[in-house]
Amino acid sequence: MLLLGHACDHRQADRDHHAAAGGALRPRLIPALALAVLVVLVIPYGFASTDYINAQYHDFFRLLTSMTVDPTGPFVPADFTAPFTRFGMPIPESVATIVRVVAGLLTLWLVLQFDRRLDSNLSGLAIFLAAAFYMCVFNPRVEQNTYAMVAVPAGLSIALLWREKGAGAIRWFLATLLFVTGLTSVDLRLHDLFHLWFRPLSVSIIACVLIGWLWTQDRQKAPAAGAIAHG
């Protein structure tokens, strides 16, 4: 039951983040999104006791606000704090919280800019990449396997970059780094070597380079995202 509760916590956190992103892009959706979240929060009361649901919500909000970077607890975070913790330089919770808030605001601003600057096909991919990058690197409750989320938008973005002339070195570097990142848990020895610290670094490099490239696409002829399958 405890594991089920934690799984529900992660799913609820994902829904809250997606709701925030949708409201940022379409402010008129904010009332509908708020009502939808309220309905989702009320539904469990029809299937369990009030005390139990209240306790679950208490734990959920405590998880979101604790922003723990302590590796000795039952949950070991795999976000941007993991490399510092792995190499003996843990970041204070207050500093980590400030970084997360700043990163969240920058991500929302970036999403709005992509929505305005790029065509509809490319903006969707760019927003997906930025949101997945934020969810993986700056979400305090992220786990090692969560990084699979960013593989899809990163891979599609690299495929688009592959069509660009003069980008041979960088596209090979990004494709290789993404492939290696996926292999870090295939073998137990590799898993132990790269556990927690490697993926935040590699995904940050991949996402930042691709986001920078996507940012420039409004000033030049952007490749159509839907044309990948026909290229």
Coordinates of C-alpha atoms in Angstrom, one line a residue:
M1 CA 0.0 0.0 0.0
L2 CA 2.9 2.3 0.8
L3 CA 4.4 1.7 -2.7
L4 CA 1.0 2.4 -4.3
G5 CA 0.8 5.6 -2.4
H6 CA 4.2 6.7 -3.6
A7 CA 3.3 5.8 -7.2
C8 CA 0.2 7.9 -6.9
D9 CA 2.3 10.8 -5.6
H10 CA 4.6 10.7 -8.7
R11 CA 1.6 10.5 -11.1
Q12 CA -0.1 13.4 -9.3
A13 CA 3.1 15.5 -9.5
D14 CA 3.3 14.8 -13.2
R15 CA -0.3 15.9 -13.7
D16 CA 0.4 19.1 -11.7
H17 CA 3.4 20.0 -13.8
H18 CA 1.5 19.4 -17.1
A19 CA -1.4 21.5 -15.8
A20 CA 1.0 24.3 -15.1
A21 CA 2.5 24.1 -18.5
G22 CA -0.9 24.1 -20.2
G23 CA -2.0 27.1 -18.2
A24 CA 1.1 29.0 -19.2
L25 CA 0.5 28.4 -22.9
R26 CA -3.3 29.0 -22.8
P27 CA -4.3 31.2 -19.9
R28 CA -8.0 30.7 -20.6
L29 CA -7.5 27.0 -19.7
I30 CA -6.5 27.9 -16.1
P31 CA -10.0 27.7 -14.7
A32 CA -10.7 24.4 -16.4
L33 CA -7.4 23.0 -15.4
A34 CA -7.9 24.1 -11.8
L35 CA -11.3 22.5 -11.7
A36 CA -9.9 19.3 -13.3
V37 CA -7.2 19.0 -10.6
L38 CA -9.8 19.6 -7.9
V39 CA -12.0 16.8 -9.2
V40 CA -9.0 14.5 -9.4
L41 CA -8.1 15.3 -5.8
V42 CA -11.7 14.7 -4.6
I43 CA -12.3 11.4 -6.4
P44 CA -10.2 9.2 -4.0
Y45 CA -12.5 10.2 -1.1
G46 CA -15.2 8.0 -2.7
F47 CA -13.0 4.9 -2.4
A48 CA -11.2 5.2 1.0
S49 CA -11.6 6.7 4.4
T50 CA -11.1 10.5 4.8
D51 CA -8.3 10.0 7.3
Y52 CA -6.4 7.7 5.0
I53 CA -6.7 10.1 2.0
N54 CA -5.8 13.1 4.1
A55 CA -2.7 11.3 5.3
Q56 CA -1.8 10.4 1.7
Y57 CA -2.2 14.0 0.6
H58 CA -0.2 15.2 3.6
D59 CA 2.7 12.9 2.5
F60 CA 2.4 14.0 -1.1
F61 CA 2.7 17.7 -0.3
R62 CA 5.5 17.1 2.2
L63 CA 7.4 15.3 -0.5
L64 CA 6.9 18.2 -2.9
T65 CA 8.0 20.8 -0.3
S66 CA 10.8 18.9 1.4
M67 CA 13.0 19.1 -1.7
T68 CA 15.3 16.6 -0.1
V69 CA 18.9 16.1 -1.2
D70 CA 19.7 13.7 1.6
P71 CA 21.1 10.4 0.0
T72 CA 20.6 8.5 3.3
G73 CA 16.8 8.5 3.2
P74 CA 14.5 5.9 1.5
F75 CA 14.3 8.0 -1.6
V76 CA 17.6 9.0 -3.4
P77 CA 17.0 11.8 -5.8
A78 CA 18.5 11.6 -9.3
D79 CA 18.1 15.2 -10.3
F80 CA 20.8 17.9 -10.7
T81 CA 21.8 17.5 -7.1
A82 CA 22.9 13.9 -7.6
P83 CA 26.3 14.6 -9.2
F84 CA 27.2 16.9 -6.3
T85 CA 26.0 14.4 -3.7
R86 CA 27.9 11.6 -5.4
F87 CA 31.2 13.4 -5.3
G88 CA 30.9 14.6 -1.7
M89 CA 29.6 18.1 -2.3
P90 CA 25.9 18.0 -1.4
I91 CA 23.9 21.1 -2.1
P92 CA 21.9 22.7 0.7
E93 CA 18.2 22.3 0.4
S94 CA 17.6 26.0 0.4
V95 CA 20.0 26.5 -2.6
A96 CA 18.5 23.5 -4.4
T97 CA 15.0 25.0 -4.0
I98 CA 16.1 28.4 -5.4
V99 CA 17.7 26.7 -8.4
R100 CA 14.5 24.7 -9.0
V101 CA 12.3 27.7 -8.8
V102 CA 14.5 29.7 -11.2
A103 CA 14.7 26.8 -13.6
G104 CA 10.9 26.4 -13.5
L105 CA 10.4 30.1 -14.3
L106 CA 12.9 30.0 -17.1
T107 CA 11.3 26.8 -18.5
L108 CA 7.9 28.5 -18.6
W109 CA 9.3 31.6 -20.3
L110 CA 11.1 29.3 -22.8
V111 CA 7.9 27.4 -23.5
L112 CA 6.0 30.6 -24.2
Q113 CA 8.8 31.8 -26.5
F114 CA 8.8 28.6 -28.5
D115 CA 5.1 28.7 -28.8
R116 CA 5.3 32.2 -30.3
R117 CA 8.5 31.9 -32.4
L118 CA 8.2 28.5 -34.1
D119 CA 5.7 26.9 -36.4
S120 CA 3.2 24.6 -34.9
N121 CA 5.0 21.4 -35.8
L122 CA 8.4 22.4 -34.5
S123 CA 7.1 24.3 -31.5
G124 CA 5.4 21.2 -30.1
L125 CA 8.7 19.2 -30.3
A126 CA 10.6 22.1 -28.7
I127 CA 8.1 22.5 -25.9
F128 CA 8.2 18.7 -25.3
L129 CA 12.0 18.7 -25.1
A130 CA 12.1 21.7 -22.7
A131 CA 9.4 20.2 -20.5
A132 CA 11.0 16.8 -20.4
F133 CA 14.4 18.3 -19.6
Y134 CA 12.9 20.3 -16.7
M135 CA 11.0 17.3 -15.4
C136 CA 14.1 15.1 -15.4
V137 CA 16.8 17.4 -14.2
F138 CA 14.9 19.8 -11.8
N139 CA 12.0 17.7 -10.4
P140 CA 13.0 16.9 -6.8
R141 CA 11.2 13.6 -7.0
V142 CA 12.9 12.3 -10.2
E143 CA 14.3 8.8 -10.3
Q144 CA 16.9 7.2 -12.5
N145 CA 14.4 5.6 -14.9
T146 CA 12.6 8.9 -15.3
Y147 CA 15.2 10.0 -17.8
A148 CA 13.6 7.7 -20.4
M149 CA 11.1 10.6 -20.8
V150 CA 13.6 12.9 -22.5
A151 CA 14.9 10.3 -24.9
V152 CA 11.9 10.7 -27.3
P153 CA 12.0 14.5 -27.9
A154 CA 15.9 14.5 -27.8
G155 CA 16.0 11.7 -30.4
L156 CA 13.5 13.5 -32.7
S157 CA 15.4 16.8 -32.3
I158 CA 18.7 15.1 -33.2
A159 CA 16.9 13.5 -36.3
L160 CA 16.0 17.0 -37.4
L161 CA 19.5 18.3 -36.7
W162 CA 20.8 15.5 -38.9
R163 CA 19.2 17.2 -41.9
E164 CA 21.2 20.4 -41.3
K165 CA 24.3 21.0 -43.4
G166 CA 27.5 21.7 -41.5
A167 CA 26.3 20.1 -38.2
G168 CA 28.1 16.8 -38.7
A169 CA 30.3 16.9 -35.6
I170 CA 27.7 18.1 -33.2
R171 CA 25.0 15.7 -34.4
W172 CA 27.3 12.7 -34.1
F173 CA 28.3 13.9 -30.6
L174 CA 24.7 14.3 -29.4
A175 CA 23.6 11.0 -31.0
T176 CA 26.5 9.1 -29.4
L177 CA 26.0 10.7 -26.0
L178 CA 22.2 9.9 -26.0
F179 CA 23.0 6.3 -27.0
V180 CA 25.6 5.9 -24.3
T181 CA 23.3 7.5 -21.7
G182 CA 20.8 4.7 -22.5
L183 CA 23.4 2.0 -22.0
T184 CA 24.5 3.1 -18.5
S185 CA 22.0 0.6 -16.9
V186 CA 22.4 -2.3 -19.2
D187 CA 25.3 -3.9 -17.3
L188 CA 25.4 -4.0 -13.5
R189 CA 29.0 -2.7 -13.4
L190 CA 28.1 0.2 -15.7
H191 CA 25.0 0.9 -13.6
D192 CA 27.1 1.0 -10.4
L193 CA 29.7 3.3 -12.1
F194 CA 27.2 5.8 -13.6
H195 CA 24.4 5.5 -11.1
L196 CA 22.6 8.8 -10.5
W197 CA 25.4 11.2 -11.4
F198 CA 25.9 10.7 -15.1
R199 CA 22.4 11.1 -16.5
P200 CA 21.7 14.6 -15.2
L201 CA 25.0 15.8 -16.8
S202 CA 24.5 14.0 -20.1
V203 CA 20.9 15.0 -20.5
S204 CA 21.7 18.6 -19.6
I205 CA 24.3 18.8 -22.3
I206 CA 22.1 17.2 -24.9
A207 CA 19.0 19.2 -24.1
C208 CA 20.8 22.6 -23.8
V209 CA 22.5 22.1 -27.2
L210 CA 19.3 21.1 -28.9
I211 CA 17.2 23.9 -27.2
G212 CA 19.8 26.4 -28.4
W213 CA 19.6 25.0 -31.9
L214 CA 15.7 25.0 -31.9
W215 CA 15.8 28.6 -30.6
T216 CA 17.5 29.7 -33.9
Q217 CA 15.0 28.0 -36.2
D218 CA 12.7 31.0 -36.5
R219 CA 15.5 32.9 -38.2
Q220 CA 16.1 30.3 -40.9
K221 CA 14.1 27.7 -42.8
A222 CA 13.1 25.2 -40.1
P223 CA 12.7 21.5 -41.1
A224 CA 9.2 20.2 -40.8
A225 CA 8.9 17.8 -37.8
G226 CA 6.4 15.7 -39.7
A227 CA 8.8 15.1 -42.6
I228 CA 11.2 12.9 -40.6
A229 CA 9.4 9.7 -41.5
H230 CA 9.6 10.6 -45.2
G231 CA 13.2 11.9 -45.3

